[in-house]
mmCIF file of C-alpha atoms and ligand atoms in Angstrom:
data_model
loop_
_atom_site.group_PDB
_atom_site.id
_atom_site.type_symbol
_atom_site.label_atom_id
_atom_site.label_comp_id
_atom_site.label_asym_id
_atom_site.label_seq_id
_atom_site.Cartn_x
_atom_site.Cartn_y
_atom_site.Cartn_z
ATOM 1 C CA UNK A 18 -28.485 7.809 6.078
ATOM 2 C CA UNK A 19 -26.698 5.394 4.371
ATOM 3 C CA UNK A 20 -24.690 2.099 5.157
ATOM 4 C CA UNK A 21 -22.091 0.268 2.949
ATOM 5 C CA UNK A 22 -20.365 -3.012 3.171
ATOM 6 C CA UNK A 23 -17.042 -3.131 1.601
ATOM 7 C CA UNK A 24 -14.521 -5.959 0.767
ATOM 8 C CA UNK A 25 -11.335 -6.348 -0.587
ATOM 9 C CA UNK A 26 -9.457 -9.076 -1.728
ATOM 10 C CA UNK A 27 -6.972 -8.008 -3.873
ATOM 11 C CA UNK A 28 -3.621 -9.688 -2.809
ATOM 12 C CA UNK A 29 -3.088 -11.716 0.293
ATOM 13 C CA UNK A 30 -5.628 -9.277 3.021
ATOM 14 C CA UNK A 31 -9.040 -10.261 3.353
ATOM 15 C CA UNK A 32 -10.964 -7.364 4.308
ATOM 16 C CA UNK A 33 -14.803 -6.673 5.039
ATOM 17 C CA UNK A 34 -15.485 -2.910 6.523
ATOM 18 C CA UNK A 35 -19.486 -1.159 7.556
ATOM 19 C CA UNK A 36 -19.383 2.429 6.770
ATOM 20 C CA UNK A 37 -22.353 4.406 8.111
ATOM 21 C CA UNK A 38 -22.513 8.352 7.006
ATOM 22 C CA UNK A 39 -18.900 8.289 6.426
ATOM 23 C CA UNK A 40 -18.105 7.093 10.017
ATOM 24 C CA UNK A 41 -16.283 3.619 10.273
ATOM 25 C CA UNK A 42 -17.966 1.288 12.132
ATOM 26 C CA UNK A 43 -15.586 -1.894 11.410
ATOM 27 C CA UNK A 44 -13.043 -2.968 9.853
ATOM 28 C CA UNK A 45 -12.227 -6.563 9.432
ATOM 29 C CA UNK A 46 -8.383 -7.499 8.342
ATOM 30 C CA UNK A 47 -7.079 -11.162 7.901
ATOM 31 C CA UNK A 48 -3.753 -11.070 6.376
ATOM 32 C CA UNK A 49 -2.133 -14.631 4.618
ATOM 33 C CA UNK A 50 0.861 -15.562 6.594
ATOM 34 C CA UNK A 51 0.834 -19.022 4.204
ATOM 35 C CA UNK A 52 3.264 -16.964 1.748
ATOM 36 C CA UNK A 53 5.764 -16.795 3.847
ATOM 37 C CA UNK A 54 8.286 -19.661 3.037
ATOM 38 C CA UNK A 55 7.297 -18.940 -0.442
ATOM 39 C CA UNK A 56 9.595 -15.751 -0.859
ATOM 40 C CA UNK A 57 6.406 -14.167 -2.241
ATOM 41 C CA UNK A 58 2.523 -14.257 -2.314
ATOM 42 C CA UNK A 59 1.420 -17.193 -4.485
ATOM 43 C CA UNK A 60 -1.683 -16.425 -6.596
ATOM 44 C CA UNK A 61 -3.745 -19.969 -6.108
ATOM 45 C CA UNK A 62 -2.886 -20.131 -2.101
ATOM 46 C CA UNK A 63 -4.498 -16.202 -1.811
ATOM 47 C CA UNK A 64 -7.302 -16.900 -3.490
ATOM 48 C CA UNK A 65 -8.190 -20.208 -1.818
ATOM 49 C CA UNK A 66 -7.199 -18.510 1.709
ATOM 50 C CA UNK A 67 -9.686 -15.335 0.288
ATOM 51 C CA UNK A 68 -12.431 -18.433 -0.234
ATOM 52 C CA UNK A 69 -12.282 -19.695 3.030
ATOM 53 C CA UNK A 70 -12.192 -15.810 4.831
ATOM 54 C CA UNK A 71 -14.271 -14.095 3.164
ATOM 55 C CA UNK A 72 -17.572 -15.461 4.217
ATOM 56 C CA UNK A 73 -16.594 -15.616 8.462
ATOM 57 C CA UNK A 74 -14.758 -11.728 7.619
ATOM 58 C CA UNK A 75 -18.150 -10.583 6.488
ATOM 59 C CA UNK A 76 -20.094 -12.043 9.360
ATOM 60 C CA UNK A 77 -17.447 -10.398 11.795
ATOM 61 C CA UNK A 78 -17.780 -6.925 9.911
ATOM 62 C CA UNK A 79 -21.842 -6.601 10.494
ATOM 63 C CA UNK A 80 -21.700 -8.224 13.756
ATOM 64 C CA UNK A 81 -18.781 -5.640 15.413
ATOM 65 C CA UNK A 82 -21.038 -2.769 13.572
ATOM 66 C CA UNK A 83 -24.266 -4.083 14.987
ATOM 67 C CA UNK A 84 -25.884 -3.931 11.427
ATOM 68 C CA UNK A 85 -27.938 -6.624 10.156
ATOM 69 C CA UNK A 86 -27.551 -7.391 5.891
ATOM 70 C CA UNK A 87 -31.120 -5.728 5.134
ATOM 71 C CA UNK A 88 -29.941 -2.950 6.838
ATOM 72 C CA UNK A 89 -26.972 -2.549 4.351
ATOM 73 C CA UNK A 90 -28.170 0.008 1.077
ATOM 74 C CA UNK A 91 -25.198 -0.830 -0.996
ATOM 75 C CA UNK A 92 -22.261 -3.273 -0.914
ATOM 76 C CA UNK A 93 -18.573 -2.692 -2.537
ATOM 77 C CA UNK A 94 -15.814 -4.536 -3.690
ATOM 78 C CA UNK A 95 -12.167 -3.889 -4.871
ATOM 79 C CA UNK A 96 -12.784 -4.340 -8.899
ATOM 80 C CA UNK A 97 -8.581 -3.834 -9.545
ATOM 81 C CA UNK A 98 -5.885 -3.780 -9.872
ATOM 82 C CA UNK A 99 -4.471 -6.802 -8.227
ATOM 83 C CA UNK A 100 -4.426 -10.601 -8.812
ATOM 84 C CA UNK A 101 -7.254 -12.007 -10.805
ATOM 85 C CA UNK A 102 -7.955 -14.863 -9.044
ATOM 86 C CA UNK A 103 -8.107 -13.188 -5.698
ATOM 87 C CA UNK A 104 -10.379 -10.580 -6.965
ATOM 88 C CA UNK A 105 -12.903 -12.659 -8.077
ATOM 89 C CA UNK A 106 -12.987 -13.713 -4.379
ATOM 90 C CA UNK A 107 -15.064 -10.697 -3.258
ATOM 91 C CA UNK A 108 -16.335 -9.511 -6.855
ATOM 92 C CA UNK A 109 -18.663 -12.784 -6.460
ATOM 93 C CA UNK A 110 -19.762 -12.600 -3.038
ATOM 94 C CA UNK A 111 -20.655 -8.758 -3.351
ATOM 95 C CA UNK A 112 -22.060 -9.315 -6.364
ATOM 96 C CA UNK A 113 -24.067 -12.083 -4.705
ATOM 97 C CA UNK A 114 -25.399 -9.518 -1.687
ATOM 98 C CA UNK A 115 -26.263 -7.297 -3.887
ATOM 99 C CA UNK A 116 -28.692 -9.437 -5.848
ATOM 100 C CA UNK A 117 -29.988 -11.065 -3.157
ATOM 101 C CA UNK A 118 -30.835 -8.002 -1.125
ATOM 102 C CA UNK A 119 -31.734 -6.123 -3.776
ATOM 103 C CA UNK A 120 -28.935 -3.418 -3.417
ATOM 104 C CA UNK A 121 -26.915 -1.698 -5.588
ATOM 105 C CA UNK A 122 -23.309 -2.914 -6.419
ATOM 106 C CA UNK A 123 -19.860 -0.579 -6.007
ATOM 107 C CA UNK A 124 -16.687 -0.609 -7.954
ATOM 108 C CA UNK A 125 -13.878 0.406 -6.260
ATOM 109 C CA UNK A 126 -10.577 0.598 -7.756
ATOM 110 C CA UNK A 127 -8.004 -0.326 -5.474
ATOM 111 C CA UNK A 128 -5.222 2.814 -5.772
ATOM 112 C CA UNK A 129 -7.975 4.770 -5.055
ATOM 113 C CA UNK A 130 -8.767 3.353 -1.894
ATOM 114 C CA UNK A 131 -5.224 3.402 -0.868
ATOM 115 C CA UNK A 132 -5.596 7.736 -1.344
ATOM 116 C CA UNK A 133 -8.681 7.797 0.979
ATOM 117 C CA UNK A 134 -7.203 5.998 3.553
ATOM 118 C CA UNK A 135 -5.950 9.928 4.396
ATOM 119 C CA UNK A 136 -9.387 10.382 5.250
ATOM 120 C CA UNK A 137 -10.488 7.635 7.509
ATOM 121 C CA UNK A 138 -9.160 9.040 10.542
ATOM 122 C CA UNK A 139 -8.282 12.585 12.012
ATOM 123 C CA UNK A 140 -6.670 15.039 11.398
ATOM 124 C CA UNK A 141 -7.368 14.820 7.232
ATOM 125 C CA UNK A 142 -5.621 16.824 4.962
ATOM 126 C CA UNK A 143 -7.409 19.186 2.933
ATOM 127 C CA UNK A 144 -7.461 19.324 -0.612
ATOM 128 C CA UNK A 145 -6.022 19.622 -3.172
ATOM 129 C CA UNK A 146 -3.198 17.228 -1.646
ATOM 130 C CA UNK A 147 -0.347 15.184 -2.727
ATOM 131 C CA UNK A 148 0.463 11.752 -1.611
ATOM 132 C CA UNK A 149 3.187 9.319 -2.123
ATOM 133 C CA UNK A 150 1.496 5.502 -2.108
ATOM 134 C CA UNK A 151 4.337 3.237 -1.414
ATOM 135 C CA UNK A 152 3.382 -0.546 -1.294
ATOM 136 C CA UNK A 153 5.033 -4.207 -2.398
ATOM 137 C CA UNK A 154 2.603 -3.508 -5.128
ATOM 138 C CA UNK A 155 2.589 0.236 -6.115
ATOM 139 C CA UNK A 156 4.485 3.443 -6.174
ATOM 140 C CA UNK A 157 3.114 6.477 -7.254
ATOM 141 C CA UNK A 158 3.044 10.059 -6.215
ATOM 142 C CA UNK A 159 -0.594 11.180 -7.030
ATOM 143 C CA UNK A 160 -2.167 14.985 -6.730
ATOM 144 C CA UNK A 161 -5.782 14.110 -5.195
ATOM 145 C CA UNK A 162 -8.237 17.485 -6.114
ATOM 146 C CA UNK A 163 -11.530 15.929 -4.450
ATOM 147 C CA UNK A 164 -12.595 12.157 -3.132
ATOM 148 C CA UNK A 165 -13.216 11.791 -6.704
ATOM 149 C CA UNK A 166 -10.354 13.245 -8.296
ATOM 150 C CA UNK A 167 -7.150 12.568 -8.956
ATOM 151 C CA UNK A 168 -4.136 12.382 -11.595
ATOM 152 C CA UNK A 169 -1.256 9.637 -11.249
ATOM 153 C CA UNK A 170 2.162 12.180 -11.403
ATOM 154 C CA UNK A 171 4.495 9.380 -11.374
ATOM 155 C CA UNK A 172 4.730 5.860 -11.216
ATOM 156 C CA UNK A 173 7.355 2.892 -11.144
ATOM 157 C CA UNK A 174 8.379 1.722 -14.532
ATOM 158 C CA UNK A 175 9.583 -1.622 -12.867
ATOM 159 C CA UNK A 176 9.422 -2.467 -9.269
ATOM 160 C CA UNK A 177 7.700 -1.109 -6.381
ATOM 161 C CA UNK A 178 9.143 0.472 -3.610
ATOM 162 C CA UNK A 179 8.467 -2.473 -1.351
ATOM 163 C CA UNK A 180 9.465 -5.179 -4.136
ATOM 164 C CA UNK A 181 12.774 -3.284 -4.602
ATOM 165 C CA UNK A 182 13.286 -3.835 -0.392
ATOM 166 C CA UNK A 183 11.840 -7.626 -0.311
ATOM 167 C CA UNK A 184 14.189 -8.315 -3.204
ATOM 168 C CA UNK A 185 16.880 -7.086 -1.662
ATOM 169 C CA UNK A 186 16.261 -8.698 1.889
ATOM 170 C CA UNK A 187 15.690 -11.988 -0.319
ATOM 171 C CA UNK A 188 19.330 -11.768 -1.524
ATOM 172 C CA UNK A 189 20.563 -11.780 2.505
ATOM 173 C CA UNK A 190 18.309 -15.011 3.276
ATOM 174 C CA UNK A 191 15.696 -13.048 5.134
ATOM 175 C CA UNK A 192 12.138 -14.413 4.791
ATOM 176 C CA UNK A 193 9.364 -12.756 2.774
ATOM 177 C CA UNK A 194 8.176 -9.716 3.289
ATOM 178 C CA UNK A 195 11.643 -8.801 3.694
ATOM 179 C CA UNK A 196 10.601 -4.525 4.161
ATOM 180 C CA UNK A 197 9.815 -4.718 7.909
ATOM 181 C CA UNK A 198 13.252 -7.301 8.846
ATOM 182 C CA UNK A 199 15.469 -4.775 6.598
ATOM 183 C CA UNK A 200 14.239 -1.632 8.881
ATOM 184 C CA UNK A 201 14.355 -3.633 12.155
ATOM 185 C CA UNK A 202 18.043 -4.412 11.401
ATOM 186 C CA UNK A 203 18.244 -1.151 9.710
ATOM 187 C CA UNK A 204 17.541 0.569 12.656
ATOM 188 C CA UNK A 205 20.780 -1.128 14.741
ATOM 189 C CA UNK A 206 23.325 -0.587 11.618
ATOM 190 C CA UNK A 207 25.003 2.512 10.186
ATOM 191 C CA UNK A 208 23.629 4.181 7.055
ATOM 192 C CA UNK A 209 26.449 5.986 6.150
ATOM 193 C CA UNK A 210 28.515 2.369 5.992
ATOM 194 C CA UNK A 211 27.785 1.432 2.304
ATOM 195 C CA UNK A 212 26.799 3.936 -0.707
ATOM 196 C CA UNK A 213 24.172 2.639 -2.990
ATOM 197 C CA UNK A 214 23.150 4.367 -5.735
ATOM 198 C CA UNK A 215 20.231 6.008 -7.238
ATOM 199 C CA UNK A 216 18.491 6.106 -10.256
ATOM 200 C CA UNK A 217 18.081 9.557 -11.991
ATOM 201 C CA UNK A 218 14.866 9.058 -14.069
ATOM 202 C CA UNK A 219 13.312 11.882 -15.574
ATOM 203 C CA UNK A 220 9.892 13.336 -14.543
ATOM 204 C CA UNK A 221 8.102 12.227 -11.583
ATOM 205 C CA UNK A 222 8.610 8.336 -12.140
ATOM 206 C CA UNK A 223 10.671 5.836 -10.239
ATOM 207 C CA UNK A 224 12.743 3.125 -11.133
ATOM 208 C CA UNK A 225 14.224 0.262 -8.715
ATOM 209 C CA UNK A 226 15.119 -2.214 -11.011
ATOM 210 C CA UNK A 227 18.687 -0.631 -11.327
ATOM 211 C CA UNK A 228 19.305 -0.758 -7.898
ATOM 212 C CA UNK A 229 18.009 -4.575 -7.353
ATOM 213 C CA UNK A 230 20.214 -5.075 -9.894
ATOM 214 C CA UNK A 231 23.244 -3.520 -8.291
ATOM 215 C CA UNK A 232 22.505 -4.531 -4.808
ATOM 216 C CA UNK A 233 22.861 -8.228 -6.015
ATOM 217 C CA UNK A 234 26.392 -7.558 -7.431
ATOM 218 C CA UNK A 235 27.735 -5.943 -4.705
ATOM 219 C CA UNK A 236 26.386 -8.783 -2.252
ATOM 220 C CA UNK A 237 27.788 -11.337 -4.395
ATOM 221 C CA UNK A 238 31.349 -9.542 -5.213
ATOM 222 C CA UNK A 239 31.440 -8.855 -1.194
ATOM 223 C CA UNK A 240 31.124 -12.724 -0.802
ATOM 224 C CA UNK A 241 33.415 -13.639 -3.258
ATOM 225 C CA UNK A 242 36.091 -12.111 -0.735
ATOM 226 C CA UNK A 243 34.633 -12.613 2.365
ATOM 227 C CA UNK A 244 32.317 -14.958 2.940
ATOM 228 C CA UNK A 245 31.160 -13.865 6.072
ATOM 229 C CA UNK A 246 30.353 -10.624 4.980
ATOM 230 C CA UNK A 247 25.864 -10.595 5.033
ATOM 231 C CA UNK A 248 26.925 -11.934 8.894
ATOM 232 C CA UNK A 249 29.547 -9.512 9.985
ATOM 233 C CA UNK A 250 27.681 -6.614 8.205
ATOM 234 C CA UNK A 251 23.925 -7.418 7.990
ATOM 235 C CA UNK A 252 22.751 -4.307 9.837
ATOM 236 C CA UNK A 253 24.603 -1.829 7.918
ATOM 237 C CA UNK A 254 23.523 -3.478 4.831
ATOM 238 C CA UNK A 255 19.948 -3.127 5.807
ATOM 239 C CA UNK A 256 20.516 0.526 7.416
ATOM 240 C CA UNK A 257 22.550 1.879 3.897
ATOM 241 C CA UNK A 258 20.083 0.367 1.191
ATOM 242 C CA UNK A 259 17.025 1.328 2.978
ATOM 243 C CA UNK A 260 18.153 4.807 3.343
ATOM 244 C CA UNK A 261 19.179 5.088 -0.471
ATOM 245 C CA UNK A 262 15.413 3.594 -1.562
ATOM 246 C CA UNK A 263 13.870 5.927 0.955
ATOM 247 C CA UNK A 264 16.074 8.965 0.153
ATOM 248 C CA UNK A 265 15.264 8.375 -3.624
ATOM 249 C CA UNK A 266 11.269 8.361 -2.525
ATOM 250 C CA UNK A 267 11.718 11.381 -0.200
ATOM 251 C CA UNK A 268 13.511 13.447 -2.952
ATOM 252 C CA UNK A 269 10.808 12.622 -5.673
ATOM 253 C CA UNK A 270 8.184 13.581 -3.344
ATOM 254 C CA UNK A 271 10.105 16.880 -2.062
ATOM 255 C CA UNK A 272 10.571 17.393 -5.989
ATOM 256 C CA UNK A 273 6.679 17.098 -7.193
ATOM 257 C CA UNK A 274 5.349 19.221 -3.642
ATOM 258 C CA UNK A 275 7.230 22.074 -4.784
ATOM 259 C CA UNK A 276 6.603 22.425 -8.140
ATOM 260 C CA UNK A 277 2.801 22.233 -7.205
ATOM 261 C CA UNK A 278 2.944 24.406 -4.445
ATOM 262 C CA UNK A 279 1.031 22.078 -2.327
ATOM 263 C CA UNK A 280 1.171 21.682 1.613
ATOM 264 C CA UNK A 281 -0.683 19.245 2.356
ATOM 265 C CA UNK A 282 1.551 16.022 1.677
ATOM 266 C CA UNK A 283 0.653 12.125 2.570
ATOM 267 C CA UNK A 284 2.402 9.148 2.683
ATOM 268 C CA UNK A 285 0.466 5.401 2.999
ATOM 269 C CA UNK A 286 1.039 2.272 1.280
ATOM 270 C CA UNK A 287 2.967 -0.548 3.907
ATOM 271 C CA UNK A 288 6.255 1.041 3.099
ATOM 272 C CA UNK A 289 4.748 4.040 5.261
ATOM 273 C CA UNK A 290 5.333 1.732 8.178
ATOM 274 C CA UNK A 291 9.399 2.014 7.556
ATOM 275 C CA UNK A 292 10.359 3.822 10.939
ATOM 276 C CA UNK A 293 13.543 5.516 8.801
ATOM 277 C CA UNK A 294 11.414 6.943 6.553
ATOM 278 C CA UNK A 295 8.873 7.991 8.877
ATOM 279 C CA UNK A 296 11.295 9.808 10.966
ATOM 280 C CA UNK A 297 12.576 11.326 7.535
ATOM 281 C CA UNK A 298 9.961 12.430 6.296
ATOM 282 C CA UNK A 299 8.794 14.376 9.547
ATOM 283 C CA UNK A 300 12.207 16.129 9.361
ATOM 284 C CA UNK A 301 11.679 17.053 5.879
ATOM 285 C CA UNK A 302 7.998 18.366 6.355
ATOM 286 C CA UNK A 303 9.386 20.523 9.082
ATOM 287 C CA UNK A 304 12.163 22.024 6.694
ATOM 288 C CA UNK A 305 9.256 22.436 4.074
ATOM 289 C CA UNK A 306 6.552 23.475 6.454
ATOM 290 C CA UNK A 307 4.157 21.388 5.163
ATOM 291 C CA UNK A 308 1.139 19.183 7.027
ATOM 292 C CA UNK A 309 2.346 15.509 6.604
ATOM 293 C CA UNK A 310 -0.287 12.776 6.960
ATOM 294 C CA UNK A 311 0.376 9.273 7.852
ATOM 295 C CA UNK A 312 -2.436 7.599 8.695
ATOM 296 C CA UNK A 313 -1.993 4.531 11.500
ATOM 297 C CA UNK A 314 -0.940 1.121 9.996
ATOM 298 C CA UNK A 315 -3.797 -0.368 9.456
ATOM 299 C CA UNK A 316 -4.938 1.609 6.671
ATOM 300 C CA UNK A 317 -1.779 2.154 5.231
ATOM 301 C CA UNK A 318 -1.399 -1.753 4.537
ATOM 302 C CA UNK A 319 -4.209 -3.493 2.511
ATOM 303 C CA UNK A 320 -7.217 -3.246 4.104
ATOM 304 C CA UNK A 321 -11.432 -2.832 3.561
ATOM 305 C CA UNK A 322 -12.075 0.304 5.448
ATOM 306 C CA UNK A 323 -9.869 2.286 2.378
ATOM 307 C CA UNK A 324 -12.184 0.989 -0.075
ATOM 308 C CA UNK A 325 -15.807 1.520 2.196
ATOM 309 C CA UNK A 326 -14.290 5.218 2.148
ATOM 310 C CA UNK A 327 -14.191 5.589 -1.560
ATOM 311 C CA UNK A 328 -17.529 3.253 -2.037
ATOM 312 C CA UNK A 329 -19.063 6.124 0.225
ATOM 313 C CA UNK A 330 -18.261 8.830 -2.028
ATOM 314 C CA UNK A 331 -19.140 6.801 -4.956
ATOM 315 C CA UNK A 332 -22.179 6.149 -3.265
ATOM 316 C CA UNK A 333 -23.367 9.770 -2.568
ATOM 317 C CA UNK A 334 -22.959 10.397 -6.492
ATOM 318 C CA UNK A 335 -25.049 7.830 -7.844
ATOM 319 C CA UNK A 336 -22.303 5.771 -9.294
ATOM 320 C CA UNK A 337 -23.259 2.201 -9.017
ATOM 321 C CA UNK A 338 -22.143 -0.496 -10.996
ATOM 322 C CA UNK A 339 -23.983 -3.879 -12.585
ATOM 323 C CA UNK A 340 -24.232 -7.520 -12.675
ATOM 324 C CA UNK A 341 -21.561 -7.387 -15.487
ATOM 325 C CA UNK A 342 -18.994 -5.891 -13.546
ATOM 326 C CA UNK A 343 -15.622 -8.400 -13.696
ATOM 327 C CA UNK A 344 -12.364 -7.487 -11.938
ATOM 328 C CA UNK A 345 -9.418 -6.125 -13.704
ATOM 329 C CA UNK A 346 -6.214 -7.144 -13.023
ATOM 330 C CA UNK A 347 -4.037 -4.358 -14.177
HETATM 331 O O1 KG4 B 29 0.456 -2.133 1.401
HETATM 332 P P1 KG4 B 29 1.027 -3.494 1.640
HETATM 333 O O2 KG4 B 29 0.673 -4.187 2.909
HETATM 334 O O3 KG4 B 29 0.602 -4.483 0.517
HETATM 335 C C1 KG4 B 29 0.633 -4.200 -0.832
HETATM 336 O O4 KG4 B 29 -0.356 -3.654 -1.365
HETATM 337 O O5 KG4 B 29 1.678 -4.502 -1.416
HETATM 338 O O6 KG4 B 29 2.610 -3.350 1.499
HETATM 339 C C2 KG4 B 29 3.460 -4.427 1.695
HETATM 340 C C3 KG4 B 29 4.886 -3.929 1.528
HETATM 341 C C4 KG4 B 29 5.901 -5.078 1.514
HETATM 342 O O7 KG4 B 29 6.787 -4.873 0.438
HETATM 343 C C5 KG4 B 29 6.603 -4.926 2.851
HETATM 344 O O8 KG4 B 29 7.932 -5.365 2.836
HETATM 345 C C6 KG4 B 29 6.533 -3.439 3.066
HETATM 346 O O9 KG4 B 29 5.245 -3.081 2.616
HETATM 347 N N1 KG4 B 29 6.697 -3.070 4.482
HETATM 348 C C7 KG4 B 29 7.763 -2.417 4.957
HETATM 349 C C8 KG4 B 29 7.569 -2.278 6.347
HETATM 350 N N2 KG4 B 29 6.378 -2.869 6.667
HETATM 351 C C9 KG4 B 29 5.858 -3.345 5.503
HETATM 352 N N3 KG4 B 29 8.833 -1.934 4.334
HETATM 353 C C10 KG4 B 29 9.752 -1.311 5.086
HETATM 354 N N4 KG4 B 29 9.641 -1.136 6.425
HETATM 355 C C11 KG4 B 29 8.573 -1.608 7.090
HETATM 356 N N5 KG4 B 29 8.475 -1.425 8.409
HETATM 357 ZN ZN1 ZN B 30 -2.451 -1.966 -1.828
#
């Protein structure tokens, strides 16, 4: 029997999670809402905001699980990617527990996590499967053979999904994160209204930079003769530029299934949370007949429990870190 403490601090979540024989027994979330006017998460306010969570997060996390800290038999933390100072946040304090109890230390890399979130909940998929992690941080489509393994397909070679929707939702004055505001107004608009258009990058990589890019222009050459226009059309903005980054995603995934013949098919990342592409996506996996996997919110956003998943399996192999361990960054 074994039971594993988990945190991640990575960006602006402050997680702590107990995993017990693979079965979840909390999972602690406190998310920054200071970055808010900011347009963006500011490095020095997350980590000081990590600082001050971390410790009452951890408490919270054994008490809900009814485990005491010499109970725990090995403690993990996210080691990357993600911002260095926040990082350190939880690289310290688990590195702390695990000299002071005398337990071994876990390395968890964060991307990772984010692929066994598919697994914290039922139904699972079964393996080999291929999932497309869509975040404000990351977009990849990755073919996942065991908990262990996995190759990156494709990956941005600029923004991520999420960036290339906060950007964009930053240009119409809507506050940061801009994602969940564009499909809320999405949702009331037509998507037909306004055609924005997508990259055509070879291979199983994305680009959004292009469309940022574009999206800007057309904004500001829309102004120039009406100045009323992000008012009058706001909805339909949101509804036609969300559909174009989502239609671009759905394609590259539809693309990279097929040529591995795989059925099993996941989406997570917080971009999962997008109800058009949720709705999409269902459509398209019954066209394809394959077994989509979503898992809830919670675990699709940054969170611990992704990362006590991974620490488990790591756990079960023997593969323990040291002392020496720092975070990485990129
Ligand atoms: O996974 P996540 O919480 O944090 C990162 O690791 O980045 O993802 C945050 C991203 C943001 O870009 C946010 O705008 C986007 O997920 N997001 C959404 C929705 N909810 C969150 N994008 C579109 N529609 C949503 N409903
Ligand atoms: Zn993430």
């Amino acid at each position: 029997m074994a039971t594993l403490l988990a945190l991640e601090s990575s960006c602006d979540d402050t997680g702590a999670s107990v995993i017990r024989n693979h079965t979840l027994l909390s999972n602690i979330t406190s998310s920054q809402k200071i970055h808010e006017s900011y347009g963006g998460v500011v490095p020095e306010l997350a980590s000081r905001a990590h600082q001050r969570n971390i410790l009452p997060i951890i408490q919270k996390a054994l008490a809900e699980a009814g485990v005491a800290r010499k109970q725990l038999d090995a403690v993990a933390y996210t080691q990357g990617p993600g911002l260095m100072g926040a990082l350190l946040v939880s690289n310290s304090f688990a590195k702390g527990m695990s000299l002071a109890l005398d337990i071994p230390l876990i390395t968890v890399n964060h991307l990772h996590g984010h692929l066994l979130s598919h697994l914290i909940e039922s139904p699972v998929p079964g393996f080999p499967f291929i999932t497309l992690l869509i975040s404000g941080g990351h977009t990849q489509l990755v073919y996942v053979k065991d908990p262990l393994t996995y190759e990156v397909l494709g990956a941005t070679i600029d923004d991520a999904a999420g960036e290339a929707l906060d950007k964009a939702a930053k240009v119409l004055g809507l506050p940061y994160p801009g994602g969940p505001l564009m499909d809320r107004y999405g949702a009331k608009g037509n998507p037909e209204r306004f055609d924005f258009p997508t990259p055509d990058v070879q291979g199983w990589d994305f680009s959004f930079s292009g469309m940022k890019t574009s999206f800007l222009y057309f904004i500001r050459d829309q102004l120039q003769k009406d100045s009323n226009f992000i008012n009058d059309y706001l909805h339909d903005i949101c509804a036609s530029y969300q559909k174009a980054v989502i239609n671009y995603l759905l394609r590259q995934l539809e693309n990279v299934v097929e040529a591995y013949g795989i059925q099993d098919v996941g989406i997570a990342g917080g971009v999962a949370a997008n109800s058009f592409l949720r709705n999409r996506a269902k459509a398209l996996a019954v066209k394809k007949d394959w077994n989509l996997f979503i898992p809830d919110l919670k675990y699709c956003t940054d969170n611990s429990a992704m990362i006590a998943k991974v620490a488990h399996y790591q756990y079960e192999q023997g593969q323990f870190s040291t002392l020496e361990s720092v975070p990485y960054p990129r």
